[in-house]
Amino acid sequence: MPLQTEATTASRKERSRWGYINLLMSSGLLLFCTTTFFLCLDNDGQPICLWSSPHLSTHPSMPNPCPDYTEYAKSYHDPGSGGPLNLPFQRPIEACRRFTSKVIDGVIETISSRMTDPDLAQLFINSWPSTLDTTVQATSCIIGNITGCNPLAFVITGDINAMWLRDSANQLLPYIDYIQQDVNLKRLFLGLIYMQAQFIHLDPYANAFKAPPSMSISSNRANKHGTDRQYFAMKEGVFENKWEIDSLASFLGLSYRYWNATGDDSFVYSSSWTDAVNDIIRTIQQQQEPTFDPETGQPNPVYYSFTQNTDRPTETQFLNGRGNAVKRTGLVKSLFRPSDDATIYPFFIPGNAMISVELGHVSELIAQAHRKSGDGRLRLMADQAFNLSKEIRDAIYNYAVVKVPGYDDVFAYEVDGYGSKLIMDDANIPSLLSLSMIGFVSPEDPVYKNTRRLVLSRDNPYYFDGPRGSGIGGPHVGLNYAWPMSQIVRILSSTDDNEIKEALNIILRSTDGTGLIHESFNVFEDDGERYTRSWFAWANGLFGRAILKLAKERPHLIFENHVFNGTLV
């Protein structure tokens, strides 16, 4: 009897505790709704609409919030693929998906149902929608018949509760071919363009940003990124202030590809977008300046520097934050790489190649807008972008093509204009391996082919191969950790069926049974973690893009081949 009384009392206490929690949650929701119900104006006097999310963060039938996807992605969820690896189904339940598109779900069903390898099909099902399912953190003016406001979209990178310019652009681009079929998806793209434009105008040297106060939402995840002490104050709203040239190139590329896919150039006539492009042009010109004044020999003033107290040399910069010395060449300095690691020689060549391509693209976009509007300011902007694009491209061939024994002419990874050069490649895009993918060269370009052969060999100090697979890594994670991203880029830049099949097999086995693409995986069995980052949306979307490319161009590799012991043959 005492046990029964004790249990009854505990049960009452539990019900009372849950009643109190439910009351707090209801009060918190009411407070949140009332405090976020307001309008604001952008620079054009256009109202920014009320904050909205395509889906609430809780399932209607569940008393608790949706699970943290960082942990959810590590666990096995049925139904399994039924293939040799029996990969799990890792998409959140529909009520917990951040953004849904019937068009995208239809493509997933069409492609996966035709794929011969059930493990490969499951990996595609999990990975391609990852950005929409898990990272569209907040939106404004996206859903419904909304007029009189510019859309906004805040897209986090995954397990870090912040938006990277480069990552967010690359996260959405795998859906670009379908935005004409889904008006909400189209507005999501436009929302990201406007959001990035606002961030760039806030600080063109920053690479990652926090959600604006009007779009902030609670998170049950602590941010463990960027804990070192910086020796400068960041602007309000900036999450990380690393100058990475590809961040700005990604914004230009997103703008161009949206216009190219839709014909919609409405954003070009917005002051927020033109302000951002003018900021980009000015920043590029600033970062073309040499370290020393050619007349006096004195160091030039710096427009940007970065230094912080850290035990990782890749997290700070040389010479009190200004970076190693460079000569005037026409190239553009970038003090950090797309991996967020510091450059050794500031002329980061893959980033310069990407900004050259995207300046050319955006020049085309702005020039047609000028022809429509007659706005002379657009003509000036288009000419500046075009001239910079050509100047940077010419400088790459003048200063970054070097001879390496056994390979002849190759592109260097970094140079300084004095003759110093770094021969390596990193997995993150833009990379030397991705030069054909980003449109800087054709896949048959002889210098690119030599470079590709080098970076996919042990002559690249960050190429790792072992019993569990192979690929390019980088200093960001460390030795023996290959990034699946490099194998995906290998697929996207290859014209060889056998190479593509090999890369697909490596990627399949890199998931460690989770059915998702990770940041990196250990190529050896016996030391360290097996993989890093369970939730990394960019790489997952990129894999989906690779599968869709194969479906169009080489369908026999995924639709007609057979599987023997989990190996494509």
PDB file of C-alpha atoms in Angstrom, residues 312-493:
ATOM      1  CA  ARG A 312      45.026  26.858 -34.303  1.00  0.00           C
ATOM      2  CA  PRO A 313      47.208  28.750 -36.792  1.00  0.00           C
ATOM      3  CA  THR A 314      44.521  28.334 -39.464  1.00  0.00           C
ATOM      4  CA  GLU A 315      42.167  30.501 -37.362  1.00  0.00           C
ATOM      5  CA  THR A 316      44.177  33.721 -37.545  1.00  0.00           C
ATOM      6  CA  GLN A 317      46.348  35.617 -40.017  1.00  0.00           C
ATOM      7  CA  PHE A 318      49.970  36.661 -40.509  1.00  0.00           C
ATOM      8  CA  LEU A 319      51.474  40.117 -39.945  1.00  0.00           C
ATOM      9  CA  ASN A 320      49.042  41.302 -37.296  1.00  0.00           C
ATOM     10  CA  GLY A 321      46.082  40.159 -39.310  1.00  0.00           C
ATOM     11  CA  ARG A 322      46.818  41.731 -42.676  1.00  0.00           C
ATOM     12  CA  GLY A 323      48.085  38.513 -44.297  1.00  0.00           C
ATOM     13  CA  ASN A 324      51.371  37.811 -46.051  1.00  0.00           C
ATOM     14  CA  ALA A 325      52.718  40.414 -48.452  1.00  0.00           C
ATOM     15  CA  VAL A 326      51.552  40.529 -52.084  1.00  0.00           C
ATOM     16  CA  LYS A 327      52.446  42.472 -55.222  1.00  0.00           C
ATOM     17  CA  ARG A 328      49.962  44.223 -57.487  1.00  0.00           C
ATOM     18  CA  THR A 329      48.987  41.615 -60.081  1.00  0.00           C
ATOM     19  CA  GLY A 330      45.287  42.083 -60.816  1.00  0.00           C
ATOM     20  CA  LEU A 331      44.479  39.177 -58.504  1.00  0.00           C
ATOM     21  CA  VAL A 332      42.335  39.676 -55.399  1.00  0.00           C
ATOM     22  CA  LYS A 333      43.453  38.880 -51.865  1.00  0.00           C
ATOM     23  CA  SER A 334      41.379  36.497 -49.764  1.00  0.00           C
ATOM     24  CA  LEU A 335      42.582  35.982 -46.211  1.00  0.00           C
ATOM     25  CA  PHE A 336      40.498  32.840 -45.736  1.00  0.00           C
ATOM     26  CA  ARG A 337      39.544  29.833 -47.830  1.00  0.00           C
ATOM     27  CA  PRO A 338      36.063  28.333 -48.275  1.00  0.00           C
ATOM     28  CA  SER A 339      36.979  25.895 -45.499  1.00  0.00           C
ATOM     29  CA  ASP A 340      37.201  28.983 -43.215  1.00  0.00           C
ATOM     30  CA  ASP A 341      40.945  28.277 -42.847  1.00  0.00           C
ATOM     31  CA  ALA A 342      43.494  31.062 -43.274  1.00  0.00           C
ATOM     32  CA  THR A 343      45.305  31.350 -46.586  1.00  0.00           C
ATOM     33  CA  ILE A 344      49.094  31.150 -46.613  1.00  0.00           C
ATOM     34  CA  TYR A 345      49.533  33.243 -49.765  1.00  0.00           C
ATOM     35  CA  PRO A 346      46.602  35.666 -50.040  1.00  0.00           C
ATOM     36  CA  PHE A 347      45.922  35.198 -53.753  1.00  0.00           C
ATOM     37  CA  PHE A 348      43.627  32.187 -53.425  1.00  0.00           C
ATOM     38  CA  ILE A 349      43.316  30.978 -57.027  1.00  0.00           C
ATOM     39  CA  PRO A 350      40.071  28.936 -56.981  1.00  0.00           C
ATOM     40  CA  GLY A 351      38.335  31.901 -55.323  1.00  0.00           C
ATOM     41  CA  ASN A 352      39.755  34.301 -57.896  1.00  0.00           C
ATOM     42  CA  ALA A 353      38.598  31.983 -60.677  1.00  0.00           C
ATOM     43  CA  MET A 354      35.093  31.883 -59.216  1.00  0.00           C
ATOM     44  CA  ILE A 355      34.795  35.648 -58.744  1.00  0.00           C
ATOM     45  CA  SER A 356      36.031  36.162 -62.323  1.00  0.00           C
ATOM     46  CA  VAL A 357      33.309  33.841 -63.657  1.00  0.00           C
ATOM     47  CA  GLU A 358      30.541  35.385 -61.549  1.00  0.00           C
ATOM     48  CA  LEU A 359      31.540  38.986 -62.284  1.00  0.00           C
ATOM     49  CA  GLY A 360      31.208  38.097 -65.961  1.00  0.00           C
ATOM     50  CA  HIS A 361      27.808  36.547 -65.332  1.00  0.00           C
ATOM     51  CA  VAL A 362      26.473  39.457 -63.294  1.00  0.00           C
ATOM     52  CA  SER A 363      27.786  41.909 -65.900  1.00  0.00           C
ATOM     53  CA  GLU A 364      25.539  40.161 -68.428  1.00  0.00           C
ATOM     54  CA  LEU A 365      22.574  40.366 -66.056  1.00  0.00           C
ATOM     55  CA  ILE A 366      23.073  44.055 -65.257  1.00  0.00           C
ATOM     56  CA  ALA A 367      23.708  44.994 -68.904  1.00  0.00           C
ATOM     57  CA  GLN A 368      20.336  43.602 -69.978  1.00  0.00           C
ATOM     58  CA  ALA A 369      18.674  45.444 -67.080  1.00  0.00           C
ATOM     59  CA  HIS A 370      20.318  48.642 -68.325  1.00  0.00           C
ATOM     60  CA  ARG A 371      18.984  48.041 -71.828  1.00  0.00           C
ATOM     61  CA  LYS A 372      15.479  47.714 -70.391  1.00  0.00           C
ATOM     62  CA  SER A 373      15.633  50.665 -68.010  1.00  0.00           C
ATOM     63  CA  GLY A 374      18.162  53.044 -69.554  1.00  0.00           C
ATOM     64  CA  ASP A 375      19.651  53.593 -66.092  1.00  0.00           C
ATOM     65  CA  GLY A 376      23.208  54.841 -66.628  1.00  0.00           C
ATOM     66  CA  ARG A 377      24.263  53.649 -63.170  1.00  0.00           C
ATOM     67  CA  LEU A 378      23.555  50.068 -64.224  1.00  0.00           C
ATOM     68  CA  ARG A 379      25.671  50.526 -67.347  1.00  0.00           C
ATOM     69  CA  LEU A 380      28.609  51.729 -65.232  1.00  0.00           C
ATOM     70  CA  MET A 381      28.192  48.802 -62.832  1.00  0.00           C
ATOM     71  CA  ALA A 382      28.052  46.288 -65.701  1.00  0.00           C
ATOM     72  CA  ASP A 383      31.226  47.723 -67.257  1.00  0.00           C
ATOM     73  CA  GLN A 384      33.083  47.629 -63.940  1.00  0.00           C
ATOM     74  CA  ALA A 385      32.112  44.009 -63.355  1.00  0.00           C
ATOM     75  CA  PHE A 386      33.113  43.002 -66.889  1.00  0.00           C
ATOM     76  CA  ASN A 387      36.520  44.714 -66.692  1.00  0.00           C
ATOM     77  CA  LEU A 388      37.298  43.208 -63.294  1.00  0.00           C
ATOM     78  CA  SER A 389      36.319  39.753 -64.538  1.00  0.00           C
ATOM     79  CA  LYS A 390      38.767  39.978 -67.439  1.00  0.00           C
ATOM     80  CA  GLU A 391      41.564  41.509 -65.348  1.00  0.00           C
ATOM     81  CA  ILE A 392      41.360  38.709 -62.759  1.00  0.00           C
ATOM     82  CA  ARG A 393      41.186  35.974 -65.377  1.00  0.00           C
ATOM     83  CA  ASP A 394      44.250  37.313 -67.200  1.00  0.00           C
ATOM     84  CA  ALA A 395      46.136  37.568 -63.896  1.00  0.00           C
ATOM     85  CA  ILE A 396      45.437  33.914 -63.065  1.00  0.00           C
ATOM     86  CA  TYR A 397      47.105  32.813 -66.290  1.00  0.00           C
ATOM     87  CA  ASN A 398      49.966  35.280 -65.802  1.00  0.00           C
ATOM     88  CA  TYR A 399      50.783  34.414 -62.182  1.00  0.00           C
ATOM     89  CA  ALA A 400      49.173  31.103 -61.179  1.00  0.00           C
ATOM     90  CA  VAL A 401      50.066  28.640 -63.947  1.00  0.00           C
ATOM     91  CA  VAL A 402      53.275  26.883 -62.891  1.00  0.00           C
ATOM     92  CA  LYS A 403      55.259  23.865 -63.985  1.00  0.00           C
ATOM     93  CA  VAL A 404      55.395  20.851 -61.689  1.00  0.00           C
ATOM     94  CA  PRO A 405      57.659  17.864 -62.484  1.00  0.00           C
ATOM     95  CA  GLY A 406      55.578  14.984 -63.807  1.00  0.00           C
ATOM     96  CA  TYR A 407      52.558  17.154 -64.528  1.00  0.00           C
ATOM     97  CA  ASP A 408      53.789  20.051 -66.722  1.00  0.00           C
ATOM     98  CA  ASP A 409      51.630  23.202 -66.376  1.00  0.00           C
ATOM     99  CA  VAL A 410      49.150  23.234 -63.472  1.00  0.00           C
ATOM    100  CA  PHE A 411      47.165  25.836 -61.574  1.00  0.00           C
ATOM    101  CA  ALA A 412      48.650  26.728 -58.184  1.00  0.00           C
ATOM    102  CA  TYR A 413      46.334  26.821 -55.177  1.00  0.00           C
ATOM    103  CA  GLU A 414      47.721  30.096 -53.788  1.00  0.00           C
ATOM    104  CA  VAL A 415      50.350  32.616 -54.929  1.00  0.00           C
ATOM    105  CA  ASP A 416      51.633  36.013 -53.779  1.00  0.00           C
ATOM    106  CA  GLY A 417      52.851  37.687 -56.992  1.00  0.00           C
ATOM    107  CA  TYR A 418      56.470  37.482 -55.847  1.00  0.00           C
ATOM    108  CA  GLY A 419      56.949  33.958 -57.191  1.00  0.00           C
ATOM    109  CA  SER A 420      55.857  31.991 -54.135  1.00  0.00           C
ATOM    110  CA  LYS A 421      53.288  29.294 -54.840  1.00  0.00           C
ATOM    111  CA  LEU A 422      51.383  26.627 -52.948  1.00  0.00           C
ATOM    112  CA  ILE A 423      50.751  23.319 -54.710  1.00  0.00           C
ATOM    113  CA  MET A 424      47.814  21.526 -53.082  1.00  0.00           C
ATOM    114  CA  ASP A 425      44.049  21.391 -53.125  1.00  0.00           C
ATOM    115  CA  ASP A 426      41.339  21.477 -50.461  1.00  0.00           C
ATOM    116  CA  ALA A 427      37.993  19.719 -50.722  1.00  0.00           C
ATOM    117  CA  ASN A 428      35.854  22.818 -50.240  1.00  0.00           C
ATOM    118  CA  ILE A 429      34.338  24.537 -53.265  1.00  0.00           C
ATOM    119  CA  PRO A 430      35.739  26.502 -54.982  1.00  0.00           C
ATOM    120  CA  SER A 431      38.706  24.194 -55.343  1.00  0.00           C
ATOM    121  CA  LEU A 432      41.145  23.475 -58.129  1.00  0.00           C
ATOM    122  CA  LEU A 433      39.240  20.240 -58.784  1.00  0.00           C
ATOM    123  CA  SER A 434      36.028  22.259 -59.244  1.00  0.00           C
ATOM    124  CA  LEU A 435      37.429  24.741 -61.809  1.00  0.00           C
ATOM    125  CA  SER A 436      35.560  23.096 -64.688  1.00  0.00           C
ATOM    126  CA  MET A 437      32.395  22.731 -62.600  1.00  0.00           C
ATOM    127  CA  ILE A 438      32.281  26.441 -61.746  1.00  0.00           C
ATOM    128  CA  GLY A 439      32.782  27.349 -65.403  1.00  0.00           C
ATOM    129  CA  PHE A 440      36.308  28.777 -65.352  1.00  0.00           C
ATOM    130  CA  VAL A 441      37.706  26.180 -67.786  1.00  0.00           C
ATOM    131  CA  SER A 442      36.367  23.339 -69.912  1.00  0.00           C
ATOM    132  CA  PRO A 443      36.899  19.777 -68.652  1.00  0.00           C
ATOM    133  CA  GLU A 444      39.264  19.241 -71.579  1.00  0.00           C
ATOM    134  CA  ASP A 445      41.488  22.235 -70.836  1.00  0.00           C
ATOM    135  CA  PRO A 446      45.058  20.832 -70.730  1.00  0.00           C
ATOM    136  CA  VAL A 447      46.157  22.848 -67.669  1.00  0.00           C
ATOM    137  CA  TYR A 448      43.015  21.775 -65.800  1.00  0.00           C
ATOM    138  CA  LYS A 449      43.511  18.115 -66.766  1.00  0.00           C
ATOM    139  CA  ASN A 450      47.074  18.224 -65.441  1.00  0.00           C
ATOM    140  CA  THR A 451      45.888  19.922 -62.266  1.00  0.00           C
ATOM    141  CA  ARG A 452      43.068  17.416 -61.784  1.00  0.00           C
ATOM    142  CA  ARG A 453      45.476  14.511 -62.103  1.00  0.00           C
ATOM    143  CA  LEU A 454      47.785  16.071 -59.495  1.00  0.00           C
ATOM    144  CA  VAL A 455      45.181  16.942 -56.871  1.00  0.00           C
ATOM    145  CA  LEU A 456      43.639  13.450 -57.040  1.00  0.00           C
ATOM    146  CA  SER A 457      46.988  11.860 -56.191  1.00  0.00           C
ATOM    147  CA  ARG A 458      49.352  11.682 -53.251  1.00  0.00           C
ATOM    148  CA  ASP A 459      51.277  14.565 -54.791  1.00  0.00           C
ATOM    149  CA  ASN A 460      48.523  16.650 -53.224  1.00  0.00           C
ATOM    150  CA  PRO A 461      49.438  16.666 -49.506  1.00  0.00           C
ATOM    151  CA  TYR A 462      45.736  16.672 -48.602  1.00  0.00           C
ATOM    152  CA  TYR A 463      44.719  13.682 -50.696  1.00  0.00           C
ATOM    153  CA  PHE A 464      44.080  10.736 -48.368  1.00  0.00           C
ATOM    154  CA  ASP A 465      43.372   7.109 -49.206  1.00  0.00           C
ATOM    155  CA  GLY A 466      42.934   4.118 -46.942  1.00  0.00           C
ATOM    156  CA  PRO A 467      40.833   0.989 -46.323  1.00  0.00           C
ATOM    157  CA  ARG A 468      37.614   2.993 -45.864  1.00  0.00           C
ATOM    158  CA  GLY A 469      37.928   5.147 -48.973  1.00  0.00           C
ATOM    159  CA  SER A 470      39.754   8.119 -50.420  1.00  0.00           C
ATOM    160  CA  GLY A 471      39.368  11.768 -51.305  1.00  0.00           C
ATOM    161  CA  ILE A 472      40.687  15.260 -50.797  1.00  0.00           C
ATOM    162  CA  GLY A 473      40.577  16.732 -47.311  1.00  0.00           C
ATOM    163  CA  GLY A 474      42.296  19.776 -45.878  1.00  0.00           C
ATOM    164  CA  PRO A 475      43.737  21.286 -42.710  1.00  0.00           C
ATOM    165  CA  HIS A 476      40.291  22.225 -41.356  1.00  0.00           C
ATOM    166  CA  VAL A 477      39.568  18.727 -40.008  1.00  0.00           C
ATOM    167  CA  GLY A 478      43.058  17.266 -40.180  1.00  0.00           C
ATOM    168  CA  LEU A 479      45.040  14.393 -41.607  1.00  0.00           C
ATOM    169  CA  ASN A 480      43.392  11.187 -42.856  1.00  0.00           C
ATOM    170  CA  TYR A 481      39.943  12.795 -43.106  1.00  0.00           C
ATOM    171  CA  ALA A 482      38.691  12.861 -46.691  1.00  0.00           C
ATOM    172  CA  TRP A 483      35.662  14.965 -47.574  1.00  0.00           C
ATOM    173  CA  PRO A 484      32.884  13.239 -49.552  1.00  0.00           C
ATOM    174  CA  MET A 485      32.417  16.631 -51.212  1.00  0.00           C
ATOM    175  CA  SER A 486      35.610  16.009 -53.162  1.00  0.00           C
ATOM    176  CA  GLN A 487      34.238  12.735 -54.528  1.00  0.00           C
ATOM    177  CA  ILE A 488      30.994  14.500 -55.489  1.00  0.00           C
ATOM    178  CA  VAL A 489      32.982  17.173 -57.355  1.00  0.00           C
ATOM    179  CA  ARG A 490      34.911  14.348 -58.974  1.00  0.00           C
ATOM    180  CA  ILE A 491      31.595  12.996 -60.321  1.00  0.00           C
ATOM    181  CA  LEU A 492      30.401  16.432 -61.448  1.00  0.00           C
ATOM    182  CA  SER A 493      33.667  17.095 -63.305  1.00  0.00           C
TER     183      SER A 493
END
